Coordinates of C-alpha atoms in Angstrom, one line a residue:
X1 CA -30.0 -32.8 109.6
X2 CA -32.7 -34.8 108.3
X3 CA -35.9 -35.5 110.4
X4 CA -37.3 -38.7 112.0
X5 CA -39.6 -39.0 109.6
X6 CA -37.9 -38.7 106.4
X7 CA -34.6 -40.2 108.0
X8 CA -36.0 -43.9 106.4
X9 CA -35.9 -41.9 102.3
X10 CA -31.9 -41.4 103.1
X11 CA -29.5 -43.5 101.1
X12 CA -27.6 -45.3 103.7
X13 CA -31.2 -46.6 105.6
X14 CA -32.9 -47.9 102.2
X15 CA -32.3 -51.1 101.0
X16 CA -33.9 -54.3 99.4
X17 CA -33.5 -57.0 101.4
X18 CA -33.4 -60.5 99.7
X19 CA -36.0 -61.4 101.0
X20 CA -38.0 -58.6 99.1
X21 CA -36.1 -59.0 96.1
X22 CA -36.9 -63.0 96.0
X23 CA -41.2 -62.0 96.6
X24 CA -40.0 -59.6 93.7
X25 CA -38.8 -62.5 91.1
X26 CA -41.7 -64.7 91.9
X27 CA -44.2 -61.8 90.4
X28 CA -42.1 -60.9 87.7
X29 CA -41.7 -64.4 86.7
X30 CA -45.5 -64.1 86.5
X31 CA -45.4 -61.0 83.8
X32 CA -46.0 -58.4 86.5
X33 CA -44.2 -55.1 86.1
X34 CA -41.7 -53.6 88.7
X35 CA -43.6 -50.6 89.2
X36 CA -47.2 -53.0 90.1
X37 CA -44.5 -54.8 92.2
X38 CA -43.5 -51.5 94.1
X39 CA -47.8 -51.1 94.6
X40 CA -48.4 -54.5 95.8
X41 CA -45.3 -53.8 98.4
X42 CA -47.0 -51.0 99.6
X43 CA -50.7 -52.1 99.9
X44 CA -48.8 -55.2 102.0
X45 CA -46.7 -52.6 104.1
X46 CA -49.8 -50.1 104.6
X47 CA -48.1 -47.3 102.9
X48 CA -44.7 -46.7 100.7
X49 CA -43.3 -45.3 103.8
X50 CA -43.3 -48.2 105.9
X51 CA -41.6 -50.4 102.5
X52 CA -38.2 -49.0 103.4
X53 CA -36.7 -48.4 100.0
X54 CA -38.2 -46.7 96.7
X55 CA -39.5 -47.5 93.4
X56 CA -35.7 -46.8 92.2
X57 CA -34.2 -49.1 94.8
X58 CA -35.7 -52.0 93.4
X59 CA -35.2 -51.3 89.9
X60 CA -31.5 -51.0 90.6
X61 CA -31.8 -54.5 92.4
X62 CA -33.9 -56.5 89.7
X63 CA -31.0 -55.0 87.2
X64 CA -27.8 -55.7 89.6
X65 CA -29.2 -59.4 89.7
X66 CA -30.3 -59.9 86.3
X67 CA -26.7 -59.1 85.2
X68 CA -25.2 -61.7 87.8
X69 CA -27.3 -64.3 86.0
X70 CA -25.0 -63.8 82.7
X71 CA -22.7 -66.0 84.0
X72 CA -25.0 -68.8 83.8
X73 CA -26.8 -71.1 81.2
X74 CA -28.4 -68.2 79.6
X75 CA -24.8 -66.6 78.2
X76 CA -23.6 -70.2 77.2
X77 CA -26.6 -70.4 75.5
X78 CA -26.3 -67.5 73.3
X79 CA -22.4 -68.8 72.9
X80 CA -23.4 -72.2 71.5
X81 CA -25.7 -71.5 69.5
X82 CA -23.0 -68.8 67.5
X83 CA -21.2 -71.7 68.0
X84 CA -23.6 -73.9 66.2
X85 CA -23.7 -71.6 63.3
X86 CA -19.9 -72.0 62.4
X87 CA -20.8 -75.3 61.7
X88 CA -23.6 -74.7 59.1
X89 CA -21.8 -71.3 57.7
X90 CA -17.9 -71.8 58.4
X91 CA -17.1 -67.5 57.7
X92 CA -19.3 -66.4 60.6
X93 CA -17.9 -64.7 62.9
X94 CA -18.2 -63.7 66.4
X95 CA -16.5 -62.3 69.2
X96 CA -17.4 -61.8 73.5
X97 CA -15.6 -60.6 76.6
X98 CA -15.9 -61.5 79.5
X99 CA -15.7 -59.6 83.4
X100 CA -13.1 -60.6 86.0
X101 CA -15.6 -62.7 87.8
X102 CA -16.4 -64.4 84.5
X103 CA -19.5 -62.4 83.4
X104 CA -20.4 -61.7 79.8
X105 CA -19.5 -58.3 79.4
X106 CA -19.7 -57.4 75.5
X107 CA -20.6 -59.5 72.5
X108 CA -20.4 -58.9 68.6
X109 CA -21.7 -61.6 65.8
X110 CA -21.1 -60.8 62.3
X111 CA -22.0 -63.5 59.4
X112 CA -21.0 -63.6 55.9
X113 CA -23.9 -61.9 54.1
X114 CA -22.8 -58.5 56.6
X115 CA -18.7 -59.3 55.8
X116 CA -19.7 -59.3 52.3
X117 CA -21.7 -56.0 52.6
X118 CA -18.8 -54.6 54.8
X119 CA -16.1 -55.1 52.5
X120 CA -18.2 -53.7 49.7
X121 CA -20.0 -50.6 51.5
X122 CA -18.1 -50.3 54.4
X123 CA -16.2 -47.1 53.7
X124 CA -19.6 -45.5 55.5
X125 CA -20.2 -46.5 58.9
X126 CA -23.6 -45.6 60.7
X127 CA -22.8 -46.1 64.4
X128 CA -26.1 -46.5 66.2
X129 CA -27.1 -47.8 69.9
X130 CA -30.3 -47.7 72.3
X131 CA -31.2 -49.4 75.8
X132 CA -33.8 -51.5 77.0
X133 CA -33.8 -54.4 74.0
X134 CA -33.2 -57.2 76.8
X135 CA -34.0 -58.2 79.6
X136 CA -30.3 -57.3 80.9
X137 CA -30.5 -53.7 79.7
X138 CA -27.8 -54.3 78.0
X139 CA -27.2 -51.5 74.4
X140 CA -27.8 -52.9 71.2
X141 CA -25.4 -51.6 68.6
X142 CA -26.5 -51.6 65.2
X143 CA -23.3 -51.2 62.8
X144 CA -25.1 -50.0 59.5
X145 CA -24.4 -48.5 56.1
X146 CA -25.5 -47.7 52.2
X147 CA -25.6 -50.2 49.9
X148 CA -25.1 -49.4 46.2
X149 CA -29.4 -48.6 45.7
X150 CA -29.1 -46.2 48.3
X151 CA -30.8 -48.8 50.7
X152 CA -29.7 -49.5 54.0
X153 CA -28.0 -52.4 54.9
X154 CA -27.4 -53.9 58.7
X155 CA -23.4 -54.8 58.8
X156 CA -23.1 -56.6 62.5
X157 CA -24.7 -56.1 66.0
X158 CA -23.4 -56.2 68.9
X159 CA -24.6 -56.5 73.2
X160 CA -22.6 -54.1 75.1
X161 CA -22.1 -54.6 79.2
X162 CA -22.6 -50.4 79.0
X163 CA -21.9 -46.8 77.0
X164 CA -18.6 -46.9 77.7
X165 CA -15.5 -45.5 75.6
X166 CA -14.1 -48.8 76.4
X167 CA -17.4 -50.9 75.1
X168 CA -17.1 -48.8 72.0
X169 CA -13.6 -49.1 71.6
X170 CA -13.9 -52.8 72.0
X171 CA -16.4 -52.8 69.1
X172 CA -15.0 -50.8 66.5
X173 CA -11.3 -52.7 67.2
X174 CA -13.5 -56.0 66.7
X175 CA -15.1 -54.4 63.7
X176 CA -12.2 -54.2 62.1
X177 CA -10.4 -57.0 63.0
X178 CA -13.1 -59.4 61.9
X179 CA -12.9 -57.6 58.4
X180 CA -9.3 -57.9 57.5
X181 CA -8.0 -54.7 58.7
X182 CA -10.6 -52.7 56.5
X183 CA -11.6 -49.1 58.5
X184 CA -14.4 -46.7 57.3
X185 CA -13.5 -43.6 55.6
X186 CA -16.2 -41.6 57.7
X187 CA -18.6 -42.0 60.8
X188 CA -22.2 -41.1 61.8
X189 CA -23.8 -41.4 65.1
X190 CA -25.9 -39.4 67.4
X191 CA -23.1 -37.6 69.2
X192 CA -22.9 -40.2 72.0
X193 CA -19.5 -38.5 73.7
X194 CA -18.1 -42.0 74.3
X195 CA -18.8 -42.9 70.6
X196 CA -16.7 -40.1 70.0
X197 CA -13.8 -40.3 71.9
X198 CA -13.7 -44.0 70.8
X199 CA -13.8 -43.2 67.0
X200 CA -10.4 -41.2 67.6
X201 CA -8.9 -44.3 69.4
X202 CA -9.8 -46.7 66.5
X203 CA -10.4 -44.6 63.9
X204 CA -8.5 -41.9 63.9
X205 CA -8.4 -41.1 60.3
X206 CA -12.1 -41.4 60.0
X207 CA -14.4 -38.1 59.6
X208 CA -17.0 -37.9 62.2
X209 CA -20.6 -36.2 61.5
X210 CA -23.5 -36.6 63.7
X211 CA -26.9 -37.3 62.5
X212 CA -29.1 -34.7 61.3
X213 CA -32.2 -36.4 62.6
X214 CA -31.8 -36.4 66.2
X215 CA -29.7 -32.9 65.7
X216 CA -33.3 -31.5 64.6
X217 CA -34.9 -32.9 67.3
X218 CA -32.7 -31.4 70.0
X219 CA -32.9 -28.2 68.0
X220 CA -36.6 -28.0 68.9
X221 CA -36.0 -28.8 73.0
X222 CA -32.4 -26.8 72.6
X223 CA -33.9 -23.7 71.9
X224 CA -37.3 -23.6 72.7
X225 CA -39.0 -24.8 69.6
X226 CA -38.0 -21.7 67.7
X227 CA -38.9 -22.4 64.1
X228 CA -36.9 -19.3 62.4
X229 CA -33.5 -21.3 64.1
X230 CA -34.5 -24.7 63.3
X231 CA -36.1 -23.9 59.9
X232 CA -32.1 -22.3 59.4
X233 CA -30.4 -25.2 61.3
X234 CA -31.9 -27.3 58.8
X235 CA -30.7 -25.3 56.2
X236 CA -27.5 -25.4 57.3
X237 CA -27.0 -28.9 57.9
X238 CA -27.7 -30.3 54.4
X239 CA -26.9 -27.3 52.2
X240 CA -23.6 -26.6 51.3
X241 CA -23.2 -22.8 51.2
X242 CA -19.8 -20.7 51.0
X243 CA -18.0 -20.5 54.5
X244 CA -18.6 -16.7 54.3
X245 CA -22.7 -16.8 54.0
X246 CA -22.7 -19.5 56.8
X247 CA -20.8 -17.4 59.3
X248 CA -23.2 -14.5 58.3
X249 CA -26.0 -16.6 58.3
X250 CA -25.9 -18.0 61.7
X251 CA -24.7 -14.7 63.7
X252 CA -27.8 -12.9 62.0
X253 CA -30.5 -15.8 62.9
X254 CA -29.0 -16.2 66.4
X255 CA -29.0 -12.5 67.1
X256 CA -33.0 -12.4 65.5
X257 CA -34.2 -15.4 67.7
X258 CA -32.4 -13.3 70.7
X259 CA -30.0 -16.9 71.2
X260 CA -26.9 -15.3 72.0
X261 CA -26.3 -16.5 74.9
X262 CA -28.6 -19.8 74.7
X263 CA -25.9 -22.6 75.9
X264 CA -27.3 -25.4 73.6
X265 CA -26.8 -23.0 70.5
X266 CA -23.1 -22.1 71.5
X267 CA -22.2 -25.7 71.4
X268 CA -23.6 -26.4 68.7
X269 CA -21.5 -23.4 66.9
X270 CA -18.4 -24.6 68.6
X271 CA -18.9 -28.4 66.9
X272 CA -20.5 -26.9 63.3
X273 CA -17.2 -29.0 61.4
X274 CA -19.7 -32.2 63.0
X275 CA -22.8 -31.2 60.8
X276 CA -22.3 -28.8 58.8
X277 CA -22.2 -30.0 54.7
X278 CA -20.5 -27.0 53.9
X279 CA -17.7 -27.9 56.1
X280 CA -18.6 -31.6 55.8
X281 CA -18.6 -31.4 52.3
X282 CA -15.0 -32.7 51.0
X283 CA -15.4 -35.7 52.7
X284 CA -16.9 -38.8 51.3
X285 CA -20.4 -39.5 53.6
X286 CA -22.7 -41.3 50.8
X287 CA -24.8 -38.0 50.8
X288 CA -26.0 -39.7 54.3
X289 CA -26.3 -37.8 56.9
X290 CA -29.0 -40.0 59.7
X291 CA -28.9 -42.9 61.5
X292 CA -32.5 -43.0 61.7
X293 CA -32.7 -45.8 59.2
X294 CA -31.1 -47.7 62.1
X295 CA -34.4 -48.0 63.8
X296 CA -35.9 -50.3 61.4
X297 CA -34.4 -53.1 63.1
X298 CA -35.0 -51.6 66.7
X299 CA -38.5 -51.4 65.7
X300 CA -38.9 -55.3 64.8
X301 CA -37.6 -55.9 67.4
X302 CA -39.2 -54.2 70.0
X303 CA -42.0 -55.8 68.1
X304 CA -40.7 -59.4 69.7
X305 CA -38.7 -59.1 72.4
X306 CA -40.5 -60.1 75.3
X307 CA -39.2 -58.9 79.0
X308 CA -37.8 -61.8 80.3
X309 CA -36.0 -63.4 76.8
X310 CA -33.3 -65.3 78.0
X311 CA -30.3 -64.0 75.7
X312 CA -29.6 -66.8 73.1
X313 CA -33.6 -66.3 72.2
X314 CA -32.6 -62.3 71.6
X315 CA -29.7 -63.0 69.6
X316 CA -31.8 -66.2 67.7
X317 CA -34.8 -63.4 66.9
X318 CA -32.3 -60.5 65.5
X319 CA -30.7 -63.0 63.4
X320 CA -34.4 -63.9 62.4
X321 CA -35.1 -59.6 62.0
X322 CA -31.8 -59.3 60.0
X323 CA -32.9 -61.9 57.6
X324 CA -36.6 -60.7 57.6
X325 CA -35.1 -56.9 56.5
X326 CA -32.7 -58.3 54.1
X327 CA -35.2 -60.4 52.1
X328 CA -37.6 -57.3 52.2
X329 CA -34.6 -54.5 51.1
X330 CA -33.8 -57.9 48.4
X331 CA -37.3 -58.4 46.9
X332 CA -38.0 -53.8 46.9
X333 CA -34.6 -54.0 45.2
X334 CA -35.4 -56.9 42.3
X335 CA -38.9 -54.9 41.9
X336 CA -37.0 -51.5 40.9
X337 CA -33.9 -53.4 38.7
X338 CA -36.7 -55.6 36.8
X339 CA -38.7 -52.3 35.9
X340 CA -38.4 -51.2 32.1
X341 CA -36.4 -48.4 31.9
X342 CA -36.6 -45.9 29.0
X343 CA -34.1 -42.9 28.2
X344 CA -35.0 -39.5 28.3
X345 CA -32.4 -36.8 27.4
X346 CA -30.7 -35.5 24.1
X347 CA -27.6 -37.6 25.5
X348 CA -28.4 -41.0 24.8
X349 CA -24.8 -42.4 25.0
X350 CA -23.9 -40.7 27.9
X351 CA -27.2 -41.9 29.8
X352 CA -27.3 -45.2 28.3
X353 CA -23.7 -45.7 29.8
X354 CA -25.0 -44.3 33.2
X355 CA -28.0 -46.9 32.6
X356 CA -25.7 -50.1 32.0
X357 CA -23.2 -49.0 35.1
X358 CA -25.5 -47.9 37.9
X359 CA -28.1 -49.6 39.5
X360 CA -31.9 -48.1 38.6
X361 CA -31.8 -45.8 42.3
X362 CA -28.4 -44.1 41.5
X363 CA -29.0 -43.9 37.9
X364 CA -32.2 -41.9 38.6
X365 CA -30.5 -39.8 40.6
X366 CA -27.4 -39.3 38.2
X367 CA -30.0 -38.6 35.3
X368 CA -31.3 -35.7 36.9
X369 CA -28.0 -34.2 37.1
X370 CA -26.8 -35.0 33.2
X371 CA -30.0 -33.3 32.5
X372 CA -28.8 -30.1 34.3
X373 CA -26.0 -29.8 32.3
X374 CA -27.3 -28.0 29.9
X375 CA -27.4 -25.2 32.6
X376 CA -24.2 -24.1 32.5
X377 CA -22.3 -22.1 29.6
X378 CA -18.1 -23.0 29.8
X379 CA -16.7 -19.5 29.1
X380 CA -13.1 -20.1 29.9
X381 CA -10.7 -23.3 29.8
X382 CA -6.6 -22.8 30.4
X383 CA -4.2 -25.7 29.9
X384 CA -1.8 -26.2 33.0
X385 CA 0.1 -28.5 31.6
X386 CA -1.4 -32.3 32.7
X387 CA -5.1 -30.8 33.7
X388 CA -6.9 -28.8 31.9
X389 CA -9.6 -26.5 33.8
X390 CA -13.0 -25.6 32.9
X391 CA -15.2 -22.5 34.3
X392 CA -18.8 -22.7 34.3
X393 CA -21.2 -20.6 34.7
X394 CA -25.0 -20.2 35.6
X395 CA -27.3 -17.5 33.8
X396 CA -28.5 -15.3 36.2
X397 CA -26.1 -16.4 39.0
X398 CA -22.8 -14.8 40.1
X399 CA -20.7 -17.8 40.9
X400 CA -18.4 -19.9 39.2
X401 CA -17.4 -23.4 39.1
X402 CA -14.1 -25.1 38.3
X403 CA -13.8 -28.3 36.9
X404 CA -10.4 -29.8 37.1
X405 CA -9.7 -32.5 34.3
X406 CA -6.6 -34.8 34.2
X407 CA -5.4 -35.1 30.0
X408 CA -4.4 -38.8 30.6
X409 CA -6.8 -40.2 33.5
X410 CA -9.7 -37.6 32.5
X411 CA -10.6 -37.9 36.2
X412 CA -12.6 -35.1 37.3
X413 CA -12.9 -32.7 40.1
X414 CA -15.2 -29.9 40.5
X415 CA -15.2 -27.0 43.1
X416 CA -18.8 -28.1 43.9
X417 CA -17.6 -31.4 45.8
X418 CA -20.7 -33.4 45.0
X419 CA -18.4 -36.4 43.9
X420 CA -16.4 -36.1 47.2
X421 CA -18.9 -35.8 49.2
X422 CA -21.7 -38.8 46.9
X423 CA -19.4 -40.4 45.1
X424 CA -21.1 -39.6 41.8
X425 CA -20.8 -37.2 39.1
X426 CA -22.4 -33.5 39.2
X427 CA -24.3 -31.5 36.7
X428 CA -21.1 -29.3 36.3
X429 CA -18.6 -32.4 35.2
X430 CA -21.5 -33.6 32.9
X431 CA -20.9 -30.3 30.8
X432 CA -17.6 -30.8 30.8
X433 CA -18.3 -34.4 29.2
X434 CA -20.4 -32.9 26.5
X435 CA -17.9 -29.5 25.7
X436 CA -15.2 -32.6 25.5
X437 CA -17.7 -35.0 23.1
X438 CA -17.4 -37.9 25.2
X439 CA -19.4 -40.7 24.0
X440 CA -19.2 -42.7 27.7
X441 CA -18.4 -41.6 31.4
X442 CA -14.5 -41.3 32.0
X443 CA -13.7 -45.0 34.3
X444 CA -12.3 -43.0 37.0
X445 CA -15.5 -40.6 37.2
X446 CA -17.5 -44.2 37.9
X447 CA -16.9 -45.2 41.4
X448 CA -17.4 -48.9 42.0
X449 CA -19.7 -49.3 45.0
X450 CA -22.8 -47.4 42.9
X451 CA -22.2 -49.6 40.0
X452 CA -24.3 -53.3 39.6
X453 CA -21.0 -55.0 40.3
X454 CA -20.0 -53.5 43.7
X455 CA -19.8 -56.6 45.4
X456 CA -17.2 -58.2 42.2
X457 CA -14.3 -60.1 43.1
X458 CA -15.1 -59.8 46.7
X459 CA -13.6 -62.7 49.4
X460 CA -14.9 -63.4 52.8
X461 CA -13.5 -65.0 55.3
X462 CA -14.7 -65.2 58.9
X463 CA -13.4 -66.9 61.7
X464 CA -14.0 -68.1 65.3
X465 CA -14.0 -65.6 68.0
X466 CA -12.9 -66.0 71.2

């Protein structure tokens, strides 16, 4: 069917022959790109139509070959020199897999400073992966979480052979394994559909939400760059509103922008439990909702990886980034703690408690809140027997909150969800604390990973992978 001339642009007639591919190596041993390559080939051949494969063709070969060359010195490399760090730091640990015909397929390295972190933060994972960071094309995944200033923190990485549910399965299970057994309580990543199916292997009792930055951005290409829908998309994502007002919502701002039967939009709909914070809200996420802060480290080091690294010099400069990021997060974090701190509401015990529990980020924030309290007028308590229950109410606002307090524990629970969802105390509990005189924050209302000793009482112990 196809003609004599364009018979040569058919899949079955191209092809890079070794000889090609070996001129190839020689110039990009020398720096040169592989799309000056595919010129130089044609200003040689007097035309691209006399090379006999395209510009595609011999990308597909460079990558095909560079792979094959993981089975030699350059993967050992990498190896010994994890290795070599067992020696100088016995609790770090690492892991690899290798092909059928003996190729590195997938590789994770975790030391102790991230084992520490893991066990201490870990009940948040951020779950984050892009090409192109080595010469082998092989994903980087970033295992990341929130540390008790609200700063990010790097867990482990990990060199994947590709996006696969396998490769992600294989990660997570290492994740895991390497951390005593410990699983995260909830998941964010981009909405990678392999990440996802692989999360329900591993982590089946794990919540999955998917990050609200790159949500926004396929918003924008998803529906044309309509700002009334994004502008409410955005709304929706990190406001929790009542189930009714969101169904309302959305049909009304659909049916405006004319999106009815937009297909990106119906999807979205059909996965709102994903992003949603009103539907997300009663499970613990950190008040995180991105894995953008993931790109700190994929930004150093596209900053120093150069094209042809051999791999033990890319895992040698992330170890170098992850050191470089945690001594910067340290320092910030010394510079905030070491700041004088003076108390500034009518509650002086109750903030002076929050000021000796939390660090100086989370205290800020929880400050705010105990000075909301006043807000709210309790008009009705009833006794159930072991909780009592406290409604609240705003002036000028028709809705009601519920605060559930146990006699003996004095654990809290409001119908807001804030401390299911953050982990710290709202506005509403607060006034409960004050109708009830408390001079200090009930212990079970103080969860440990906010507080300056989060990382108490905490063993770590790594091991040799194999």
């Amino acid at each position: 069917m196809a003609t004599k001339s364009s018979i040569k642009y058919l899949r079955s007639h191209r092809k890079v022959i070794d000889a090609n591919y070996a001129q190839a190596s020689t110039m990009r041993m020398t720096g040169m790109k592989t799309c000056q390559i595919m010129k130089f080939f044609a200003m040689q051949c007097e035309g691209y139509r006399n090379i006999g494969f395209v510009l595609k063709d011999l990308y597909n070969r460079v990558e095909l070959e560079e792979k094959k060359e993981t089975t030699n010195e350059d993967a050992e490399g990498a190896i010994g020199y994890f290795i070599g760090r067992t020696t100088i730091e016995p609790t770090f640990y690492f892991e690899y897999e290798v092909d059928i015909e003996g190729r590195l397929e997938n590789i994770f390295w975790m030391d102790s400073v991230g084992q520490m972190d893991y066990k201490a933060f870990g009940d948040v994972l951020v779950f984050d992966s892009t090409y192109n960071t080595n010469k082998y094309h092989k994903p980087l995944v970033v295992l990341a979480g929130v540390k008790n200033d609200f700063g990010t923190i790097i867990f482990g990485p990990a060199l994947l052979s590709e996006k696969t549910t396998e490769a992600y399965d294989w990660i997570l299970g290492t994740l895991v394994k390497a951390n005593g057994g410990k699983k995260p309580i909830s998941v964010i990543t981009d909405g990678d559909k392999s990440m996802r199916q692989a999360i329900e292997h591993v982590l089946p009792n794990a919540r999955h939400g998917l990050c609200t930055f790159h949500l926004k951005r396929n918003a924008e290409t998803g529906t044309n760059k309509c700002s009334m829908f994004t502008s409410m998309f955005a709304k929706f994502m990190k406001k929790a509103i009542p189930m009714e007002e969101f169904e309302e919502g959305w049909h009304a701002v659909v049916a405006s922008c004319g999106l009815d039967g937009n297909d990106w939009v119906k999807k979205m709909y059909a996965k709102r439990s994903l992003w949603a914070e009103t539907l997300l809200r009663e499970c613990f996420f950190v008040g995180m909702r991105s894995t953008s802060w993931c790109e700190q480290m994929n930004a150093f080091l596209k900053r120093y990886i150069k094209p042809n690294m051999r791999m033990y010099q890319f895992v040698k400069i992330h170890a170098l980034a992850l050191d470089f990021l945690r001594e910067k997060e340290s320092k910030a974090h010394h510079e905030i703690e070491d700041t004088f701190l003076m108390l500034s509401t009518e509650l002086l015990a109750l903030e002076q408690h929050a000021a000796e529990a939390y660090t100086r980020n989370i205290f800020v924030n929880v400050r705010k809140h105990l000075g909301r309290q006043g807000l709210y007028d309790c008009f009705k308590r009833e006794d159930t027997g072991s909780e009592c229950l406290f409604y609240l109410a705003k002036y000028r606002d028709s809705r009601t909150w519920v605060v559930e307090m146990d006699k003996e524990t004095r654990q809290m629970k409001c119908s807001c969800k804030k401390f299911e969802w953050k982990g710290l105390p709202c506005a509403h509990m607060f006034r409960v604390m004050v109708v009830k005189n408390l001079q200090k924050f009930p212990q079970a209302c103080i969860m440990k990973r906010w507080t300056m000793n989060a990382k108490e009482d905490i063993d770590v112990g790594g091991s040799l992978g194999t």
